[in-house]
Amino acid sequence: MVQTKYREITKEDLCDFEKEIAEIYATGVIKAPVHLRSGREEQLIQIFKDNSIASEDYVFGHWDSHELALLKGVPREEVKQAILDGKSISLCFPEYKIFCTGIVGSLMGTAVGVAWALQRQNQRGRVYIFCGDMSSETGIFHEAVKYAVSFDLPVVFVVCDNGLSVMTETRKVWGSPEPWFLGTKYEKKIIYFRYKNNYPHSGLGWKIKF
Ligand SMILES: Cc1ncc(C[n+]2csc(CCOP(=O)(O)OP(=O)(O)O)c2C)c(N)n1
């Protein structure tokens, strides 16, 4: 059985990891996109603790999931090697039940499907899908949350709001200062927090951002 290690992981561990990857990326040896994040370490650690996210739970993430892999219990060196191998934006460690994708919205249905299967098969475990503020505006996010609420599926959507979609200000696109789900019945399946990412959306800011 895989033991999760998140209780031992500190904010400093997460910061140090991203810093090390940034330094390696700057040398040019990683021949693939890398997405670094900072400024949300405490919120992520708290979410893993509050929800007791453990080995039987599934975590789904997107292009910015280094921290999630570490918090899910994947050993630091394994995460680092995967990033060196060019998988920063699509980290997948089936043994640890964490799956990530570089494609906006592409895992919303999968996460809900896994939650549906867990419920139908009466299995332990919950599903946590992490995404950004702009991803929470997509049609597939709406559909997935609606289905999860209607059937009370064991899935939680975690929206990490950094106010940006690549270089676009999210609120200019939303036409609203708040995300659509605040104050609705869909909130019960959503954890939402705001943070400032101290890294550029992708890489170190001196190549194209996407
Ligand atoms: C289908 C698809 N369209 C466009 C992109 C390019 N893209 C990557 S991240 C991103 C912005 C997403 O914004 P948000 O959900 O707020 O994520 P965050 O800022 O937290 O990275 C876009 C448009 C993509 N990866 N997939």
CSV table of C-alpha atoms and ligand atoms in Angstrom, one decimal:
chain,number,residue,atom,x,y,z
A,1,MET,CA,0.0,0.0,0.0
A,2,VAL,CA,1.3,3.5,-0.8
A,3,GLN,CA,1.5,5.7,2.2
A,4,THR,CA,0.8,9.4,1.6
A,5,LYS,CA,3.4,11.7,3.0
A,6,TYR,CA,1.6,15.1,2.9
A,7,ARG,CA,1.7,15.5,6.7
A,8,GLU,CA,5.5,15.6,6.4
A,9,ILE,CA,5.5,18.1,3.5
A,10,THR,CA,6.0,21.7,4.5
A,11,LYS,CA,5.6,25.0,2.6
A,12,GLU,CA,9.4,25.2,2.4
A,13,ASP,CA,9.5,21.7,0.8
A,14,LEU,CA,7.1,22.8,-1.9
A,15,CYS,CA,8.9,26.2,-2.5
A,16,ASP,CA,12.3,24.5,-2.6
A,17,PHE,CA,11.1,22.0,-5.1
A,18,GLU,CA,9.8,24.6,-7.5
A,19,LYS,CA,13.0,26.6,-7.1
A,20,GLU,CA,15.1,23.6,-7.9
A,21,ILE,CA,13.1,22.9,-11.0
A,22,ALA,CA,13.3,26.6,-12.0
A,23,GLU,CA,17.0,26.5,-11.8
A,24,ILE,CA,17.3,23.3,-13.8
A,25,TYR,CA,14.8,24.6,-16.4
A,26,ALA,CA,17.0,27.7,-16.8
A,27,THR,CA,19.9,25.6,-18.0
A,28,GLY,CA,17.8,24.4,-21.0
A,29,VAL,CA,18.1,20.6,-20.2
A,30,ILE,CA,14.3,20.2,-20.0
A,31,LYS,CA,13.0,20.0,-23.5
A,32,ALA,CA,9.4,20.5,-22.7
A,33,PRO,CA,7.1,23.1,-21.1
A,34,VAL,CA,7.3,23.5,-17.4
A,35,HIS,CA,4.7,25.3,-15.2
A,36,LEU,CA,5.9,26.5,-11.9
A,37,ARG,CA,3.7,27.8,-9.1
A,38,SER,CA,4.2,29.6,-5.8
A,39,GLY,CA,2.0,31.5,-3.3
A,40,ARG,CA,-0.6,28.7,-2.7
A,41,GLU,CA,1.5,26.2,-0.7
A,42,GLU,CA,-0.3,26.8,2.6
A,43,GLN,CA,-3.8,26.6,1.0
A,44,LEU,CA,-2.9,23.3,-0.8
A,45,ILE,CA,-1.4,21.8,2.4
A,46,GLN,CA,-4.5,22.8,4.3
A,47,ILE,CA,-6.8,21.3,1.7
A,48,PHE,CA,-5.0,18.0,1.8
A,49,LYS,CA,-5.1,18.0,5.6
A,50,ASP,CA,-8.7,19.2,6.0
A,51,ASN,CA,-9.9,16.5,3.6
A,52,SER,CA,-7.5,13.8,4.8
A,53,ILE,CA,-6.6,13.1,1.2
A,54,ALA,CA,-5.0,9.6,1.4
A,55,SER,CA,-3.9,6.7,-0.8
A,56,GLU,CA,-7.5,5.6,-1.7
A,57,ASP,CA,-8.4,9.0,-3.0
A,58,TYR,CA,-7.9,10.1,-6.6
A,59,VAL,CA,-6.3,13.5,-7.5
A,60,PHE,CA,-6.7,15.0,-10.9
A,61,GLY,CA,-4.8,18.1,-11.9
A,62,HIS,CA,-3.6,20.1,-14.8
A,63,TRP,CA,-0.4,21.6,-16.2
A,64,ASP,CA,0.6,23.1,-12.8
A,65,SER,CA,0.6,20.0,-10.6
A,66,HIS,CA,4.2,19.5,-9.2
A,67,GLU,CA,2.9,20.4,-5.7
A,68,LEU,CA,-0.1,18.1,-6.0
A,69,ALA,CA,2.1,15.1,-6.9
A,70,LEU,CA,4.3,15.8,-3.9
A,71,LEU,CA,1.3,16.2,-1.6
A,72,LYS,CA,-0.2,13.0,-2.9
A,73,GLY,CA,2.8,11.1,-1.7
A,74,VAL,CA,4.9,10.7,-4.9
A,75,PRO,CA,8.5,10.7,-3.8
A,76,ARG,CA,10.4,13.9,-4.6
A,77,GLU,CA,12.9,12.2,-6.9
A,78,GLU,CA,10.2,10.5,-8.9
A,79,VAL,CA,8.4,13.8,-9.5
A,80,LYS,CA,11.7,15.5,-10.4
A,81,GLN,CA,12.6,12.7,-12.9
A,82,ALA,CA,9.2,12.9,-14.6
A,83,ILE,CA,9.7,16.6,-15.0
A,84,LEU,CA,13.2,16.1,-16.4
A,85,ASP,CA,11.7,13.6,-18.8
A,86,GLY,CA,9.4,16.3,-20.1
A,87,LYS,CA,6.2,15.4,-18.2
A,88,SER,CA,5.7,18.6,-16.1
A,89,ILE,CA,2.4,19.4,-17.7
A,90,SER,CA,1.0,15.8,-17.7
A,91,LEU,CA,2.3,14.2,-14.5
A,92,CYS,CA,0.6,10.7,-14.1
A,93,PHE,CA,1.5,8.3,-11.3
A,94,PRO,CA,-1.2,5.6,-11.4
A,95,GLU,CA,0.2,3.8,-8.3
A,96,TYR,CA,-0.4,7.0,-6.3
A,97,LYS,CA,-3.8,7.7,-8.0
A,98,ILE,CA,-2.8,11.1,-9.4
A,99,PHE,CA,-3.4,12.0,-13.0
A,100,CYS,CA,-2.8,15.3,-14.7
A,101,THR,CA,-3.2,16.8,-18.2
A,102,GLY,CA,-2.1,19.8,-20.2
A,103,ILE,CA,-5.5,20.2,-21.8
A,104,VAL,CA,-8.0,22.7,-20.4
A,105,GLY,CA,-11.1,20.9,-19.1
A,106,SER,CA,-10.1,17.4,-20.3
A,107,LEU,CA,-10.2,15.6,-17.0
A,108,MET,CA,-13.5,17.1,-15.6
A,109,GLY,CA,-15.6,14.2,-17.0
A,110,THR,CA,-13.0,11.6,-16.1
A,111,ALA,CA,-13.0,12.8,-12.5
A,112,VAL,CA,-16.8,12.7,-12.3
A,113,GLY,CA,-16.7,9.3,-13.9
A,114,VAL,CA,-14.3,7.9,-11.4
A,115,ALA,CA,-16.5,9.3,-8.6
A,116,TRP,CA,-19.5,7.7,-10.1
A,117,ALA,CA,-17.7,4.3,-10.3
A,118,LEU,CA,-16.6,4.6,-6.6
A,119,GLN,CA,-20.1,5.4,-5.6
A,120,ARG,CA,-21.7,2.6,-7.7
A,121,GLN,CA,-19.1,0.0,-6.5
A,122,ASN,CA,-19.5,1.1,-2.9
A,123,GLN,CA,-15.7,1.7,-2.7
A,124,ARG,CA,-13.8,3.9,-0.3
A,125,GLY,CA,-12.1,7.0,-1.7
A,126,ARG,CA,-13.0,10.3,-3.0
A,127,VAL,CA,-12.0,12.3,-6.1
A,128,TYR,CA,-10.3,15.8,-6.0
A,129,ILE,CA,-9.9,17.7,-9.2
A,130,PHE,CA,-7.8,20.9,-9.1
A,131,CYS,CA,-8.1,23.6,-11.7
A,132,GLY,CA,-7.6,27.3,-12.3
A,133,ASP,CA,-10.1,30.1,-12.3
A,134,MET,CA,-10.5,30.3,-16.0
A,135,SER,CA,-11.0,26.5,-16.2
A,136,SER,CA,-13.9,26.9,-13.8
A,137,GLU,CA,-15.6,29.1,-16.5
A,138,THR,CA,-15.6,26.3,-19.1
A,139,GLY,CA,-18.7,24.5,-20.2
A,140,ILE,CA,-17.3,21.1,-19.2
A,141,PHE,CA,-16.7,22.4,-15.6
A,142,HIS,CA,-20.4,23.5,-15.4
A,143,GLU,CA,-21.6,20.2,-16.7
A,144,ALA,CA,-19.3,18.1,-14.4
A,145,VAL,CA,-20.2,20.1,-11.3
A,146,LYS,CA,-23.9,19.9,-12.1
A,147,TYR,CA,-23.8,16.2,-12.5
A,148,ALA,CA,-21.7,15.7,-9.3
A,149,VAL,CA,-24.2,17.8,-7.3
A,150,SER,CA,-27.3,16.1,-8.8
A,151,PHE,CA,-26.0,12.6,-8.0
A,152,ASP,CA,-24.1,13.7,-4.9
A,153,LEU,CA,-21.0,12.0,-6.2
A,154,PRO,CA,-17.8,11.8,-4.0
A,155,VAL,CA,-15.9,14.4,-6.0
A,156,VAL,CA,-14.6,17.9,-5.0
A,157,PHE,CA,-13.6,20.6,-7.4
A,158,VAL,CA,-10.8,22.7,-6.1
A,159,VAL,CA,-10.5,26.1,-7.9
A,160,CYS,CA,-7.2,27.9,-7.5
A,161,ASP,CA,-7.8,31.4,-8.5
A,162,ASN,CA,-4.7,33.4,-9.6
A,163,GLY,CA,-6.7,36.0,-11.5
A,164,LEU,CA,-5.1,35.1,-14.8
A,165,SER,CA,-5.6,32.8,-17.8
A,166,VAL,CA,-2.0,32.8,-19.3
A,167,MET,CA,-1.7,36.6,-19.7
A,168,THR,CA,-5.4,37.5,-19.8
A,169,GLU,CA,-7.1,38.9,-16.7
A,170,THR,CA,-9.8,36.5,-15.8
A,171,ARG,CA,-12.3,39.0,-14.5
A,172,LYS,CA,-12.3,40.9,-17.8
A,173,VAL,CA,-13.5,37.7,-19.5
A,174,TRP,CA,-15.9,36.7,-16.7
A,175,GLY,CA,-17.5,40.2,-16.7
A,176,SER,CA,-17.8,39.7,-13.0
A,177,PRO,CA,-15.6,40.1,-9.9
A,178,GLU,CA,-16.6,36.7,-8.5
A,179,PRO,CA,-16.7,33.2,-10.0
A,180,TRP,CA,-20.1,32.1,-11.2
A,181,PHE,CA,-20.7,29.4,-8.5
A,182,LEU,CA,-20.3,31.6,-5.4
A,183,GLY,CA,-23.7,31.7,-3.6
A,184,THR,CA,-25.1,28.8,-5.7
A,185,LYS,CA,-26.0,25.3,-4.6
A,186,TYR,CA,-23.0,24.1,-6.6
A,187,GLU,CA,-20.6,25.5,-4.0
A,188,LYS,CA,-21.0,22.5,-1.9
A,189,LYS,CA,-18.8,20.5,-4.3
A,190,ILE,CA,-16.3,23.3,-4.7
A,191,ILE,CA,-13.3,24.5,-2.7
A,192,TYR,CA,-12.3,28.0,-3.9
A,193,PHE,CA,-9.3,30.2,-2.9
A,194,ARG,CA,-7.4,33.1,-4.4
A,195,TYR,CA,-3.6,33.4,-4.6
A,196,LYS,CA,-0.9,35.3,-6.4
A,197,ASN,CA,1.4,33.1,-8.5
A,198,ASN,CA,4.9,34.5,-8.2
A,199,TYR,CA,6.1,32.6,-11.3
A,200,PRO,CA,5.0,33.4,-14.9
A,201,HIS,CA,2.1,31.2,-16.2
A,202,SER,CA,4.7,28.9,-17.9
A,203,GLY,CA,8.4,28.6,-17.8
A,204,LEU,CA,10.5,31.5,-16.6
A,205,GLY,CA,8.9,34.2,-18.7
A,206,TRP,CA,11.6,34.5,-21.4
A,207,LYS,CA,10.0,32.2,-23.9
A,208,ILE,CA,6.4,32.2,-25.3
A,209,LYS,CA,3.7,31.6,-22.7
A,210,PHE,CA,0.8,29.2,-23.4
B,1,LIG,C1,-8.0,23.1,-24.7
B,1,LIG,C2,-6.9,24.0,-24.4
B,1,LIG,N1,-6.9,25.3,-24.8
B,1,LIG,C3,-6.0,26.2,-24.5
B,1,LIG,C4,-4.9,25.8,-23.7
B,1,LIG,C5,-3.8,26.7,-23.4
B,1,LIG,N2,-3.9,27.1,-21.9
B,1,LIG,C6,-3.1,26.5,-21.0
B,1,LIG,S1,-3.3,27.0,-19.5
B,1,LIG,C7,-4.5,28.1,-20.0
B,1,LIG,C8,-5.1,29.0,-19.0
B,1,LIG,C9,-6.0,28.4,-18.1
B,1,LIG,O1,-6.3,29.4,-17.0
B,1,LIG,P1,-6.6,28.9,-15.6
B,1,LIG,O2,-7.6,27.8,-15.7
B,1,LIG,O3,-7.0,30.1,-14.8
B,1,LIG,O4,-5.3,28.2,-15.1
B,1,LIG,P2,-4.0,28.8,-14.4
B,1,LIG,O5,-3.9,30.3,-14.5
B,1,LIG,O6,-4.2,28.5,-12.9
B,1,LIG,O7,-2.8,28.1,-14.9
B,1,LIG,C10,-4.7,28.0,-21.4
B,1,LIG,C11,-5.6,28.8,-22.1
B,1,LIG,C12,-4.9,24.4,-23.3
B,1,LIG,N3,-3.9,24.0,-22.5
B,1,LIG,N4,-5.9,23.6,-23.6
